[in-house]
Amino acid sequence: MTADHDDREPDFARAAEALKWATKVAVLTGAGVSAESGVPTFRASDGLWEGHRIEDVATPMGFEANPELVWRFYNGRRVNVAKVNPNPGHHALVKLEQRYGDGFAIATQNVDGLHQRAGSKTVFEVHGSLHRTRCINCEKVEDRGLEDLGNRPLCPHCGGFLRPDIVWFHEPLPEDIWMRAMVAAEECDVFLVVGTSAVVYPAASVIPIAKANGATVVECNLTRTDASHAADVGLYGPSGQTLPKLLAKLS
Ligand code: BV8
Ligand code: ZN
């Protein structure tokens, strides 16, 4: 730990102070919180979108045009996520939930299910999950684990074509889950923004919602982002280190 890092201390103290007074805490997470688990982020140089045009693999039109390509993309991510484990950042958020109980909620853009695998209870998957499929004919949604489902999986109930139960671009977020995420942002005293570039909407709009309702906004990221202007405190560094460090300041 070189000298310059210590100047982050005041930020951790301020963030901890805000948490000490809080009764309700909400969190928005993105791919960065899973990076230290070995899940590639989206916009990093070796990111998920590298080598894939968003239009081809994460839009309803792309699925219409080439469902095999889309399933190869998502099967690859399912198999990869099956090999990784939650990291100390996920575990720190589990402990925070134990501190605030029902007053705590995570809205995640991640589809990897690592928050739940770490033990988090209140997790709003605003962009869906790799674990689930949805039948485009009978609409049945089922948890299918993480094994490779092949490039054209069929519905065991009606024989219809299955798609990942994931929110693609140009598709609406699941209404109930999105509503609960917005309410958690409106009602919280402290809002943590962890490992997201905050460029995808409407997910990123929970940040100004929390801010406008008087929450102390704390950003945890490797770098400044589009959300930094709304942050009262920035804890810069790997969230697998900054979140446990912040938690340690609460005990
Ligand atoms: C819709 C599932 C309408 C798929 C995803 C308003 C303004 C501008 C554009 C729009 C707007 N409203 C709508 C749009 C269009 C679009 C959009 O937002 N486009 C963007 C690109 C400009 N939004 C939509 O299409 C949405 N739908 O609008 O529908 C509608 C409404 C009604 C009826 C019909 C239609 C749907 C968007 C959801 C798309 N699906 N995911 C999948 O996962 O495969 S989005 C996907 O990309 C992720 O879920 C996530 O949301 C986003 C990636 O962002 P991050 O997770 O933040 O990852 P990223 O790599 O960018 O950044 C990682 C960060 O972590 C970095 O900051 C890095 O520094 C940091 N980091 C890295 N390592 C660490 C770290 N931090 C800490 N520790 C570390 N170790
Ligand atoms: Zn079906």
mmCIF file of C-alpha atoms and ligand atoms in Angstrom:
data_model
loop_
_atom_site.group_PDB
_atom_site.id
_atom_site.type_symbol
_atom_site.label_atom_id
_atom_site.label_comp_id
_atom_site.label_asym_id
_atom_site.label_seq_id
_atom_site.Cartn_x
_atom_site.Cartn_y
_atom_site.Cartn_z
ATOM 1 C CA MET A 1 0.000 0.000 0.000
ATOM 2 C CA THR A 2 1.911 3.050 -1.265
ATOM 3 C CA ALA A 3 1.623 6.406 0.565
ATOM 4 C CA ASP A 4 -0.834 7.985 -1.898
ATOM 5 C CA HIS A 5 -3.494 5.363 -1.185
ATOM 6 C CA ASP A 6 -3.870 6.441 2.444
ATOM 7 C CA ASP A 7 -5.529 9.639 1.288
ATOM 8 C CA ARG A 8 -8.577 7.502 0.657
ATOM 9 C CA GLU A 9 -9.049 7.112 4.441
ATOM 10 C CA PRO A 10 -11.281 10.177 4.839
ATOM 11 C CA ASP A 11 -13.577 8.858 2.095
ATOM 12 C CA PHE A 12 -13.959 5.511 3.846
ATOM 13 C CA ALA A 13 -14.625 7.327 7.128
ATOM 14 C CA ARG A 14 -17.314 9.501 5.505
ATOM 15 C CA ALA A 15 -18.960 6.518 3.818
ATOM 16 C CA ALA A 16 -18.869 4.553 7.083
ATOM 17 C CA GLU A 17 -20.337 7.495 8.998
ATOM 18 C CA ALA A 18 -23.260 7.697 6.567
ATOM 19 C CA LEU A 19 -23.850 3.938 6.925
ATOM 20 C CA LYS A 20 -23.734 4.181 10.726
ATOM 21 C CA TRP A 21 -26.722 6.553 10.684
ATOM 22 C CA ALA A 22 -28.595 4.714 7.950
ATOM 23 C CA THR A 23 -31.610 2.471 8.436
ATOM 24 C CA LYS A 24 -32.196 1.837 4.739
ATOM 25 C CA VAL A 25 -29.419 1.054 2.233
ATOM 26 C CA ALA A 26 -29.770 0.248 -1.482
ATOM 27 C CA VAL A 27 -27.142 -0.826 -3.991
ATOM 28 C CA LEU A 28 -26.815 -0.791 -7.790
ATOM 29 C CA THR A 29 -24.229 -3.278 -9.077
ATOM 30 C CA GLY A 30 -22.744 -3.888 -12.503
ATOM 31 C CA ALA A 31 -20.219 -6.218 -14.082
ATOM 32 C CA GLY A 32 -17.354 -4.728 -12.070
ATOM 33 C CA VAL A 33 -18.517 -6.396 -8.833
ATOM 34 C CA SER A 34 -18.042 -9.797 -10.520
ATOM 35 C CA ALA A 35 -14.773 -8.964 -12.302
ATOM 36 C CA GLU A 36 -12.577 -10.342 -9.486
ATOM 37 C CA SER A 37 -14.553 -13.603 -9.706
ATOM 38 C CA GLY A 38 -13.383 -13.988 -13.309
ATOM 39 C CA VAL A 39 -16.568 -12.833 -15.076
ATOM 40 C CA PRO A 40 -15.557 -10.513 -17.949
ATOM 41 C CA THR A 41 -17.095 -7.028 -17.868
ATOM 42 C CA PHE A 42 -18.711 -5.540 -20.984
ATOM 43 C CA ARG A 43 -16.699 -2.569 -21.969
ATOM 44 C CA ALA A 44 -13.238 -3.667 -20.838
ATOM 45 C CA SER A 45 -10.753 -4.287 -23.690
ATOM 46 C CA ASP A 46 -11.346 -8.064 -23.392
ATOM 47 C CA GLY A 47 -15.002 -7.399 -22.502
ATOM 48 C CA LEU A 48 -18.063 -9.441 -23.353
ATOM 49 C CA TRP A 49 -19.056 -7.232 -26.156
ATOM 50 C CA GLU A 50 -15.534 -7.656 -27.630
ATOM 51 C CA GLY A 51 -15.937 -9.811 -30.711
ATOM 52 C CA HIS A 52 -19.745 -9.573 -30.550
ATOM 53 C CA ARG A 53 -21.946 -6.806 -31.922
ATOM 54 C CA ILE A 54 -24.550 -5.999 -29.244
ATOM 55 C CA GLU A 55 -27.130 -5.994 -32.065
ATOM 56 C CA ASP A 56 -26.233 -9.622 -32.932
ATOM 57 C CA VAL A 57 -26.254 -11.203 -29.462
ATOM 58 C CA ALA A 58 -28.310 -8.996 -27.103
ATOM 59 C CA THR A 59 -31.360 -7.765 -29.065
ATOM 60 C CA PRO A 60 -34.654 -9.481 -30.030
ATOM 61 C CA MET A 61 -33.809 -8.764 -33.656
ATOM 62 C CA GLY A 62 -30.460 -10.548 -33.274
ATOM 63 C CA PHE A 63 -32.219 -13.583 -31.782
ATOM 64 C CA GLU A 64 -34.752 -13.544 -34.623
ATOM 65 C CA ALA A 65 -31.966 -13.422 -37.215
ATOM 66 C CA ASN A 66 -29.561 -15.970 -35.682
ATOM 67 C CA PRO A 67 -30.787 -17.802 -32.544
ATOM 68 C CA GLU A 68 -27.889 -20.318 -32.714
ATOM 69 C CA LEU A 69 -25.328 -17.489 -32.469
ATOM 70 C CA VAL A 70 -27.195 -15.984 -29.490
ATOM 71 C CA TRP A 71 -27.415 -19.341 -27.721
ATOM 72 C CA ARG A 72 -23.720 -20.000 -28.332
ATOM 73 C CA PHE A 73 -22.998 -16.598 -26.704
ATOM 74 C CA TYR A 74 -25.194 -17.263 -23.676
ATOM 75 C CA ASN A 75 -24.242 -20.927 -23.283
ATOM 76 C CA GLY A 76 -20.601 -19.780 -23.174
ATOM 77 C CA ARG A 77 -21.426 -17.354 -20.364
ATOM 78 C CA ARG A 78 -23.504 -19.972 -18.498
ATOM 79 C CA VAL A 79 -20.631 -22.477 -18.572
ATOM 80 C CA ASN A 80 -18.129 -19.770 -17.506
ATOM 81 C CA VAL A 81 -20.256 -18.590 -14.575
ATOM 82 C CA ALA A 82 -20.586 -22.211 -13.404
ATOM 83 C CA LYS A 83 -16.778 -22.255 -12.968
ATOM 84 C CA VAL A 84 -16.461 -19.075 -10.874
ATOM 85 C CA ASN A 85 -17.354 -18.131 -7.294
ATOM 86 C CA PRO A 86 -18.528 -14.977 -5.523
ATOM 87 C CA ASN A 87 -15.652 -12.725 -4.369
ATOM 88 C CA PRO A 88 -15.119 -10.701 -1.133
ATOM 89 C CA GLY A 89 -17.112 -7.827 -2.690
ATOM 90 C CA HIS A 90 -20.219 -10.036 -2.972
ATOM 91 C CA HIS A 91 -19.644 -11.367 0.559
ATOM 92 C CA ALA A 92 -19.303 -7.861 2.029
ATOM 93 C CA LEU A 93 -22.721 -6.986 0.582
ATOM 94 C CA VAL A 94 -24.183 -10.109 2.246
ATOM 95 C CA LYS A 95 -22.866 -8.855 5.606
ATOM 96 C CA LEU A 96 -24.266 -5.373 4.952
ATOM 97 C CA GLU A 97 -27.688 -6.985 4.353
ATOM 98 C CA GLN A 98 -27.385 -8.754 7.719
ATOM 99 C CA ARG A 99 -26.829 -5.324 9.312
ATOM 100 C CA TYR A 100 -29.897 -3.644 7.717
ATOM 101 C CA GLY A 101 -32.194 -6.641 7.214
ATOM 102 C CA ASP A 102 -35.349 -5.675 5.245
ATOM 103 C CA GLY A 103 -33.940 -2.168 4.949
ATOM 104 C CA PHE A 104 -31.376 -3.455 2.432
ATOM 105 C CA ALA A 105 -31.738 -4.243 -1.281
ATOM 106 C CA ILE A 106 -29.470 -4.874 -4.286
ATOM 107 C CA ALA A 107 -30.562 -3.904 -7.797
ATOM 108 C CA THR A 108 -28.176 -5.730 -10.112
ATOM 109 C CA GLN A 109 -27.594 -5.422 -13.829
ATOM 110 C CA ASN A 110 -25.670 -8.684 -13.627
ATOM 111 C CA VAL A 111 -27.210 -11.900 -14.912
ATOM 112 C CA ASP A 112 -24.605 -14.166 -13.221
ATOM 113 C CA GLY A 113 -26.521 -14.892 -10.000
ATOM 114 C CA LEU A 114 -23.357 -14.433 -7.889
ATOM 115 C CA HIS A 115 -25.059 -12.155 -5.330
ATOM 116 C CA GLN A 116 -27.571 -14.885 -4.550
ATOM 117 C CA ARG A 117 -24.834 -17.547 -4.584
ATOM 118 C CA ALA A 118 -22.937 -15.481 -1.984
ATOM 119 C CA GLY A 119 -26.070 -15.447 0.193
ATOM 120 C CA SER A 120 -27.730 -12.118 -0.634
ATOM 121 C CA LYS A 121 -31.498 -12.346 -0.100
ATOM 122 C CA THR A 122 -33.049 -9.194 -1.582
ATOM 123 C CA VAL A 123 -31.663 -9.036 -5.124
ATOM 124 C CA PHE A 124 -33.592 -7.364 -7.969
ATOM 125 C CA GLU A 125 -32.270 -8.798 -11.264
ATOM 126 C CA VAL A 126 -33.355 -5.887 -13.472
ATOM 127 C CA HIS A 127 -31.763 -7.446 -16.594
ATOM 128 C CA GLY A 128 -32.791 -11.044 -15.949
ATOM 129 C CA SER A 129 -30.634 -14.120 -15.298
ATOM 130 C CA LEU A 130 -28.406 -16.596 -17.156
ATOM 131 C CA HIS A 131 -29.938 -19.322 -14.944
ATOM 132 C CA ARG A 132 -33.414 -19.036 -16.459
ATOM 133 C CA THR A 133 -35.026 -19.699 -19.833
ATOM 134 C CA ARG A 134 -38.334 -18.410 -21.173
ATOM 135 C CA CYS A 135 -40.452 -20.178 -23.820
ATOM 136 C CA ILE A 136 -41.334 -17.813 -26.654
ATOM 137 C CA ASN A 137 -44.528 -19.840 -27.208
ATOM 138 C CA CYS A 138 -46.059 -20.655 -23.772
ATOM 139 C CA GLU A 139 -44.013 -17.966 -21.886
ATOM 140 C CA LYS A 140 -43.054 -20.480 -19.142
ATOM 141 C CA VAL A 141 -39.967 -19.264 -17.241
ATOM 142 C CA GLU A 142 -37.768 -21.989 -15.686
ATOM 143 C CA ASP A 143 -34.454 -22.202 -13.788
ATOM 144 C CA ARG A 144 -32.184 -24.382 -15.955
ATOM 145 C CA GLY A 145 -28.975 -24.321 -13.924
ATOM 146 C CA LEU A 146 -25.829 -23.342 -15.884
ATOM 147 C CA GLU A 147 -25.053 -26.265 -18.164
ATOM 148 C CA ASP A 148 -24.815 -25.819 -21.950
ATOM 149 C CA LEU A 149 -28.366 -26.114 -23.305
ATOM 150 C CA GLY A 150 -27.305 -26.588 -26.948
ATOM 151 C CA ASN A 151 -27.923 -24.027 -29.719
ATOM 152 C CA ARG A 152 -31.657 -24.470 -30.141
ATOM 153 C CA PRO A 153 -33.185 -25.630 -26.830
ATOM 154 C CA LEU A 154 -36.909 -26.501 -26.941
ATOM 155 C CA CYS A 155 -39.595 -26.050 -24.290
ATOM 156 C CA PRO A 156 -40.256 -29.343 -22.414
ATOM 157 C CA HIS A 157 -43.896 -28.284 -22.019
ATOM 158 C CA CYS A 158 -44.993 -27.189 -25.502
ATOM 159 C CA GLY A 159 -42.014 -27.880 -27.729
ATOM 160 C CA GLY A 160 -41.669 -24.154 -28.468
ATOM 161 C CA PHE A 161 -38.307 -22.403 -28.838
ATOM 162 C CA LEU A 162 -36.623 -21.230 -25.605
ATOM 163 C CA ARG A 163 -34.745 -17.953 -25.165
ATOM 164 C CA PRO A 164 -32.560 -16.809 -22.238
ATOM 165 C CA ASP A 165 -34.730 -15.042 -19.608
ATOM 166 C CA ILE A 166 -32.603 -11.952 -20.079
ATOM 167 C CA VAL A 167 -33.582 -8.332 -20.899
ATOM 168 C CA TRP A 168 -32.081 -7.461 -24.249
ATOM 169 C CA PHE A 169 -31.605 -3.967 -25.642
ATOM 170 C CA HIS A 170 -34.893 -2.380 -26.834
ATOM 171 C CA GLU A 171 -36.789 -4.587 -24.389
ATOM 172 C CA PRO A 172 -38.564 -3.347 -21.242
ATOM 173 C CA LEU A 173 -37.311 -4.281 -17.784
ATOM 174 C CA PRO A 174 -39.487 -6.684 -15.719
ATOM 175 C CA GLU A 175 -42.093 -4.244 -14.345
ATOM 176 C CA ASP A 176 -42.481 -5.516 -10.757
ATOM 177 C CA ILE A 177 -38.740 -5.981 -10.198
ATOM 178 C CA TRP A 178 -37.911 -2.572 -11.699
ATOM 179 C CA MET A 179 -40.614 -0.903 -9.585
ATOM 180 C CA ARG A 180 -39.168 -2.441 -6.410
ATOM 181 C CA ALA A 181 -35.653 -1.329 -7.395
ATOM 182 C CA MET A 182 -36.858 2.248 -7.881
ATOM 183 C CA VAL A 183 -38.706 2.248 -4.521
ATOM 184 C CA ALA A 184 -35.554 0.974 -2.764
ATOM 185 C CA ALA A 185 -33.576 3.854 -4.344
ATOM 186 C CA GLU A 186 -36.252 6.404 -3.355
ATOM 187 C CA GLU A 187 -36.392 5.253 0.285
ATOM 188 C CA CYS A 188 -32.700 4.619 1.088
ATOM 189 C CA ASP A 189 -30.451 6.789 3.279
ATOM 190 C CA VAL A 190 -27.287 5.504 1.584
ATOM 191 C CA PHE A 191 -27.053 4.377 -2.056
ATOM 192 C CA LEU A 192 -23.990 2.363 -3.121
ATOM 193 C CA VAL A 193 -23.051 2.317 -6.835
ATOM 194 C CA VAL A 194 -20.691 -0.635 -7.300
ATOM 195 C CA GLY A 195 -18.772 -1.672 -10.435
ATOM 196 C CA THR A 196 -20.952 -0.082 -13.081
ATOM 197 C CA SER A 197 -20.164 2.348 -15.916
ATOM 198 C CA ALA A 198 -23.726 3.660 -15.402
ATOM 199 C CA VAL A 199 -24.375 4.097 -19.145
ATOM 200 C CA VAL A 200 -27.269 1.680 -19.645
ATOM 201 C CA TYR A 201 -30.810 2.953 -19.026
ATOM 202 C CA PRO A 202 -33.242 2.871 -17.368
ATOM 203 C CA ALA A 203 -31.054 0.922 -14.832
ATOM 204 C CA ALA A 204 -28.656 3.851 -14.281
ATOM 205 C CA SER A 205 -31.572 6.178 -13.507
ATOM 206 C CA VAL A 206 -31.847 4.761 -9.975
ATOM 207 C CA ILE A 207 -28.738 6.832 -9.131
ATOM 208 C CA PRO A 208 -30.336 10.276 -9.696
ATOM 209 C CA ILE A 209 -33.552 8.905 -8.111
ATOM 210 C CA ALA A 210 -31.659 8.093 -4.887
ATOM 211 C CA LYS A 211 -29.814 11.414 -5.024
ATOM 212 C CA ALA A 212 -33.018 13.408 -5.530
ATOM 213 C CA ASN A 213 -34.541 11.668 -2.483
ATOM 214 C CA GLY A 214 -31.676 12.787 -0.244
ATOM 215 C CA ALA A 215 -29.561 9.633 -0.112
ATOM 216 C CA THR A 216 -25.782 9.814 0.390
ATOM 217 C CA VAL A 217 -24.426 8.306 -2.843
ATOM 218 C CA VAL A 218 -21.203 6.283 -2.541
ATOM 219 C CA GLU A 219 -19.462 5.102 -5.725
ATOM 220 C CA CYS A 220 -17.186 2.016 -5.605
ATOM 221 C CA ASN A 221 -15.318 1.572 -8.868
ATOM 222 C CA LEU A 222 -11.812 1.254 -10.281
ATOM 223 C CA THR A 223 -12.247 4.646 -11.930
ATOM 224 C CA ARG A 224 -14.593 7.624 -12.121
ATOM 225 C CA THR A 225 -17.681 6.989 -14.260
ATOM 226 C CA ASP A 226 -20.786 8.706 -15.619
ATOM 227 C CA ALA A 227 -22.158 8.337 -12.056
ATOM 228 C CA SER A 228 -19.275 10.156 -10.329
ATOM 229 C CA HIS A 229 -20.954 13.573 -10.599
ATOM 230 C CA ALA A 230 -23.813 12.245 -8.469
ATOM 231 C CA ALA A 231 -21.509 10.606 -5.886
ATOM 232 C CA ASP A 232 -20.948 12.275 -2.489
ATOM 233 C CA VAL A 233 -18.078 9.869 -1.795
ATOM 234 C CA GLY A 234 -15.897 7.867 -4.221
ATOM 235 C CA LEU A 235 -14.104 4.718 -3.034
ATOM 236 C CA TYR A 236 -11.787 3.929 -5.931
ATOM 237 C CA GLY A 237 -10.174 0.509 -6.210
ATOM 238 C CA PRO A 238 -11.281 -3.099 -6.750
ATOM 239 C CA SER A 239 -14.657 -3.595 -5.020
ATOM 240 C CA GLY A 240 -13.371 -6.925 -3.706
ATOM 241 C CA GLN A 241 -11.070 -4.776 -1.524
ATOM 242 C CA THR A 242 -12.984 -1.525 -1.000
ATOM 243 C CA LEU A 243 -16.270 -3.110 0.161
ATOM 244 C CA PRO A 244 -14.644 -5.346 2.848
ATOM 245 C CA LYS A 245 -12.571 -2.301 3.944
ATOM 246 C CA LEU A 246 -15.733 -0.203 4.256
ATOM 247 C CA LEU A 247 -17.475 -2.997 6.175
ATOM 248 C CA ALA A 248 -14.534 -3.248 8.580
ATOM 249 C CA LYS A 249 -15.060 0.406 9.457
ATOM 250 C CA LEU A 250 -18.602 -0.382 10.670
ATOM 251 C CA SER A 251 -17.637 -2.908 13.333
HETATM 252 C C1 BV8 B 1 -35.258 -0.171 -23.259
HETATM 253 C C2 BV8 B 1 -28.537 -8.137 -20.282
HETATM 254 C C3 BV8 B 1 -37.342 0.452 -24.158
HETATM 255 C C4 BV8 B 1 -27.899 -8.770 -21.460
HETATM 256 C C5 BV8 B 1 -28.236 -5.731 -20.591
HETATM 257 C C6 BV8 B 1 -31.727 6.623 -22.314
HETATM 258 C C7 BV8 B 1 -30.559 7.193 -22.738
HETATM 259 C C8 BV8 B 1 -29.763 6.486 -23.691
HETATM 260 C C9 BV8 B 1 -30.114 5.218 -24.180
HETATM 261 C C10 BV8 B 1 -31.269 4.674 -23.738
HETATM 262 C C11 BV8 B 1 -32.072 5.361 -22.824
HETATM 263 N N1 BV8 B 1 -33.132 4.571 -22.549
HETATM 264 C C12 BV8 B 1 -33.025 3.401 -23.270
HETATM 265 C C13 BV8 B 1 -31.890 3.452 -24.005
HETATM 266 C C14 BV8 B 1 -31.427 2.391 -24.892
HETATM 267 C C15 BV8 B 1 -30.665 1.288 -24.151
HETATM 268 C C16 BV8 B 1 -29.405 1.856 -23.531
HETATM 269 O O1 BV8 B 1 -29.338 2.119 -22.339
HETATM 270 N N2 BV8 B 1 -28.382 1.985 -24.389
HETATM 271 C C17 BV8 B 1 -27.074 2.459 -23.865
HETATM 272 C C18 BV8 B 1 -26.001 1.541 -24.396
HETATM 273 C C19 BV8 B 1 -26.832 3.876 -24.277
HETATM 274 N N3 BV8 B 1 -31.485 0.667 -23.094
HETATM 275 C C20 BV8 B 1 -32.295 -0.356 -23.465
HETATM 276 O O2 BV8 B 1 -32.376 -0.824 -24.588
HETATM 277 C C21 BV8 B 1 -33.156 -0.936 -22.346
HETATM 278 N N4 BV8 B 1 -34.502 -1.184 -22.810
HETATM 279 O O3 BV8 B 1 -34.894 0.973 -23.257
HETATM 280 O O4 BV8 B 1 -36.483 -0.600 -23.704
HETATM 281 C C22 BV8 B 1 -38.675 -0.115 -24.145
HETATM 282 C C23 BV8 B 1 -39.513 0.295 -23.131
HETATM 283 C C24 BV8 B 1 -40.821 -0.191 -23.147
HETATM 284 C C25 BV8 B 1 -41.233 -1.108 -24.143
HETATM 285 C C26 BV8 B 1 -40.333 -1.517 -25.117
HETATM 286 C C27 BV8 B 1 -39.018 -1.034 -25.106
HETATM 287 C C28 BV8 B 1 -32.642 -2.344 -21.897
HETATM 288 C C29 BV8 B 1 -31.228 -2.301 -21.490
HETATM 289 C C30 BV8 B 1 -30.798 -3.679 -20.906
HETATM 290 C C31 BV8 B 1 -29.910 -4.421 -21.874
HETATM 291 N N5 BV8 B 1 -29.379 -5.656 -21.278
HETATM 292 N N6 BV8 B 1 -27.825 -6.892 -20.009
HETATM 293 C C32 BV8 B 1 -26.609 -9.452 -21.103
HETATM 294 O O5 BV8 B 1 -26.094 -9.289 -19.990
HETATM 295 O O6 BV8 B 1 -26.126 -10.154 -21.979
HETATM 296 S S1 BV8 B 1 -27.265 -4.319 -20.407
HETATM 297 C C33 BV8 B 1 -25.682 -4.895 -19.916
HETATM 298 O O7 BV8 B 1 -24.787 -3.855 -20.241
HETATM 299 C C34 BV8 B 1 -25.507 -5.112 -18.421
HETATM 300 O O8 BV8 B 1 -26.626 -5.699 -17.809
HETATM 301 C C35 BV8 B 1 -25.248 -3.689 -17.925
HETATM 302 O O9 BV8 B 1 -26.460 -3.000 -17.746
HETATM 303 C C36 BV8 B 1 -24.513 -3.074 -19.089
HETATM 304 C C37 BV8 B 1 -23.035 -3.146 -18.842
HETATM 305 O O10 BV8 B 1 -22.733 -2.151 -17.903
HETATM 306 P P1 BV8 B 1 -21.877 -2.544 -16.589
HETATM 307 O O11 BV8 B 1 -22.474 -3.723 -15.918
HETATM 308 O O12 BV8 B 1 -21.692 -1.294 -15.839
HETATM 309 O O13 BV8 B 1 -20.482 -3.086 -17.213
HETATM 310 P P2 BV8 B 1 -19.333 -2.237 -17.946
HETATM 311 O O14 BV8 B 1 -18.392 -3.237 -18.500
HETATM 312 O O15 BV8 B 1 -19.920 -1.191 -18.826
HETATM 313 O O16 BV8 B 1 -18.602 -1.438 -16.751
HETATM 314 C C38 BV8 B 1 -17.957 -2.162 -15.733
HETATM 315 C C39 BV8 B 1 -17.579 -1.120 -14.695
HETATM 316 O O17 BV8 B 1 -16.974 -1.814 -13.605
HETATM 317 C C40 BV8 B 1 -16.577 -0.084 -15.198
HETATM 318 O O18 BV8 B 1 -16.960 1.199 -14.705
HETATM 319 C C41 BV8 B 1 -15.244 -0.549 -14.565
HETATM 320 O O19 BV8 B 1 -14.399 0.546 -14.249
HETATM 321 C C42 BV8 B 1 -15.739 -1.184 -13.281
HETATM 322 N N7 BV8 B 1 -14.879 -2.244 -12.746
HETATM 323 C C43 BV8 B 1 -14.189 -3.198 -13.439
HETATM 324 N N8 BV8 B 1 -13.548 -4.033 -12.558
HETATM 325 C C44 BV8 B 1 -13.880 -3.593 -11.294
HETATM 326 C C45 BV8 B 1 -14.735 -2.456 -11.419
HETATM 327 N N9 BV8 B 1 -15.235 -1.792 -10.358
HETATM 328 C C46 BV8 B 1 -14.876 -2.251 -9.118
HETATM 329 N N10 BV8 B 1 -14.066 -3.344 -8.917
HETATM 330 C C47 BV8 B 1 -13.550 -4.015 -9.981
HETATM 331 N N11 BV8 B 1 -12.755 -5.079 -9.751
HETATM 332 ZN ZN ZN B 2 -43.393 -23.629 -24.016
#
